[in-house]
Amino acid sequence: MNAFEDEPLREALLALQKSKAKEQKLLDENRAILASLSSMTGASNKQQIFNGLLTALRKYINFKDAIVLSRSIGENTFQTLLSTNEGFCNLEWQPDEKLNRAMLGESIIIYKPESMPQFNRFDAILQGQVKSVLMTGVESEASQSVILFIGTRKGQFELPCKEILAGLIPLIERAVIDIDYKEKLQSLVATRTSELRQNRERFRDFVNSVGDCLWETDSSYRINYVSEVSSEKASFYGKKIQTILEGESVCHQLVIAMDARQPIRDLEWRYNADKGIWLSISGAPFYDLDGRFLGYRGTVKDISQSKLRYLELKRARSEAEKANQAKSQFLATMSHEIRTPLNAILGLIDVLLSKCTDKNNTDVLRMMESSAELLLAIISDVLDLSKIESGRVELSVKSVNVRDVVSGNLQHYQLVANEKGLKLSLDLADDIPHQIHTDATRLSQILFNLVGNAVKFTEAGEIRVKVIRQPGQTLVIRVTDTGLGIDESVLEKVFKPFIQADGSITRRFGGSGLGLAISKQLAKLLGGDITVKSQRHQGSEFTLTLPIIHSATGSVGHASSEKPLRNSKKFNILVAEDSPANQMVIKLMLTSLGHSVDIVENGLMALDFVSAHQDELDVIFMDISMPKMDGLAATKALRQQGVGLPIIALTAHALNTDREQCFAAGMDKFVTKPIRAKDLQDVLLAYQ
C-alpha cells in the first residue's frame, strides 16, 4: 500500500481520534458537572455552593476572581451576591448593554474592562488586576443573575473559553439558582430570627413592666412554666395549680372552671397572710391543632397594694357610715332636747297671745315668738342639711298655687320690712300659671330664705320680688335688694354650707350660714337652680328657676279657707307626755279648741288608761320619748290588743327615719314639736 492509499485511512483514524477525544471531553465535562451538582446538593450554605461551582469551572477556565451579581424581578440595580475578592463586594451595578446581553444567556468576553464605568469604581490595585472579563447570565422565576470571571492579563479569555462556558451553562444556572435560594433562605431565617429575638425581648419587657407572673400548665394542671424564675412565685413550678390554692375559698371556683374548660377571671386569694400578700389569677385553656386539650396558661398578678387600699377604703367607709349614724343620732337627740322646751315656750306664747289684749304686752310676746322661731329655723336648717347630705330628703309634690305661695312669704316679712322702712314689692306676670306641680313646703322654704336674707341685709331702699314665665316652660322668681351686696370674689362660696360673705355679718346679723346652701340643693331637687349676681354695696339679685309642670286638673282658684275648728266635732283626747311644761301647753291648746283632755306621763300609764276608758276616747296623742315605756312600744302594745283608735305621734325628732318608725309601730299621723295650735287643728280635721 503506497502513501497515497494510506492518506484516507490516516484521515479517518485522525477523525476517529478527534471524535473520541471530543467524546471523552464531553464525558469529563458531564462527570465534572455531575460531581459539582452532587457537591452542591450537599452544601449547607451559599458559600459552599459557590466554592463547588468555582472548583468545577477552574478545570476548564483559567480565572483569578469571580463575582455573582443578582437582582429580583422588577428591580433595576444589581447587587453583589458573592465574590472571591472582598474588594468587589458591597457594590451596586447599573445595567448596561453588555449586562443585558449576558442576561439573555450570551457568553461575552470584555477585552477592555477599563472602558466600562462599573470597573472604574475599583481602587487602583483592583483596576490593575482586571485585564480581561468573561461573563454570562441566567434567569429564574424570581431573579436575574450574572456571573463574571476576572482575568489578570490581556487576552486571557478567547473564543474557546466562550464555547466551554456555553457548555457549562446548565451547571452555572443550577448553582446560581441555588445560591440565590440559599441567600433568600438565609435572609429569611435571619429576619425571622431577629423578629423572634425582638419578640422575646418585647415579651420580656412587657412582662417586667406590667409586673405579672405568667404561667402554664400541662393537661393535668401541673405548672410547667413560670416567667419569674427568680421570684417567690418560682415555687409554683411543678405543682398542680389546685394544690397552690388548696384551702382557699377560690379553689372550688377554680376547679369548677377548669373542669368545664372555662376561662378563669380575676380569682383573688390571700397567698401569704403574714406578709399581707394577695394574688389574682386569670387564665384560659389552650389546645393543639387537632383540638386536644393541652393545659391552661395565664397570669398571676400581685394585688396586695390595691387590696390594701380596698380594705382601707372599706374600713373608712364603714367608719364614715358609723360616724354618719352617730351624727344622725346626735342631731335627732339634740333636736329632741331643744324642741321639747321650745314646744313649751311657743305653745305658751300662743296661749298668751290668744288671751292678751294689751298692745305693749302683745309686742313683747311677738318678739319672744320671733326669737323662738329663729332658733327653731336654725335647728331645722341643720336637720335639713343633714337630710340633703345623706340623700334622705322626701318631696311631697302636688298641685301648688304659685301666687299664694309667693305672696304668703312676702306677707310674713311685710311687718319687719315696714319696721325697717323698706319697700317690699311683688310683681306677678299675667302669664304665670296659677297651679304647678311641685313641693309647696320646699318652695316656701326657699323663698323664706331668699326674701328673709334680702330683708335682713338691706338697711335702706327696697326689696323687689318678680315672677315671670320664660320660654321653655320655666318659672323664674327674682329677689332683688338694695342691701350690702357681695364681693364678686366670694360669690361662688355663698352656696356652700356654713359660709357667709363676711365674718362680721354673722356677728352683726346672726344666722347659721346654711340657708343658701339648703335652698340651692332644694332647688335642684325640684328640678331647678338658684343663681346670684351681686356687687359690694350695690345690692344682690338671686334668681330661682323652676320647671313648669302643670297640674293634671288644670288651673284652679284660690283654696277655700279652712273650716274653723270651733265648729268641728269635740273629742275626748288622751295625751301621753312626760314633760310637765308640754303637758300644760298641749292641754291649754286642746281645751281652748273645745276638746276634753286627759294626761298620762308614760306608755305604761297610757295602756292602763286606754284599757279602762277605751270606749270613751276618740284620739290619742303619744309622745315618742317617755320613761318606763316609750310611745313606740306603747303603740305596738295597743295595736296588738286590737285598739283601733287614731294614735298621733308627738315628737321632737324630725328625721324621716323617725317618721317611718312611728308609722311602722302603728301610729296614724305625725306632729313635730314645737307644736302650734294650728298643727293640732290641722291634724284633727282628718277625724271630723
PDB file of C-alpha atoms in Angstrom, residues 569-575 594-598 615-621:
ATOM      1  CA  LYS A 569    -116.637  67.848 116.498  1.00  0.00           C
ATOM      2  CA  LYS A 570    -115.374  67.835 120.070  1.00  0.00           C
ATOM      3  CA  PHE A 571    -113.103  64.925 121.008  1.00  0.00           C
ATOM      4  CA  ASN A 572    -112.185  63.091 124.163  1.00  0.00           C
ATOM      5  CA  ILE A 573    -108.394  63.037 123.867  1.00  0.00           C
ATOM      6  CA  LEU A 574    -105.704  61.183 125.806  1.00  0.00           C
ATOM      7  CA  VAL A 575    -102.243  62.837 125.799  1.00  0.00           C
ATOM      8  CA  GLY A 594    -113.174  72.778 122.909  1.00  0.00           C
ATOM      9  CA  HIS A 595    -111.797  69.281 123.454  1.00  0.00           C
ATOM     10  CA  SER A 596    -111.728  67.200 126.619  1.00  0.00           C
ATOM     11  CA  VAL A 597    -108.169  66.192 127.609  1.00  0.00           C
ATOM     12  CA  ASP A 598    -106.678  63.593 129.964  1.00  0.00           C
ATOM     13  CA  ASP A 615    -114.958  53.327 124.766  1.00  0.00           C
ATOM     14  CA  GLU A 616    -114.853  56.966 125.917  1.00  0.00           C
ATOM     15  CA  LEU A 617    -111.783  58.001 123.898  1.00  0.00           C
ATOM     16  CA  ASP A 618    -111.683  59.427 120.365  1.00  0.00           C
ATOM     17  CA  VAL A 619    -107.989  60.238 119.760  1.00  0.00           C
ATOM     18  CA  ILE A 620    -104.626  59.523 121.432  1.00  0.00           C
ATOM     19  CA  PHE A 621    -101.626  61.882 121.240  1.00  0.00           C
TER      20      PHE A 621
END
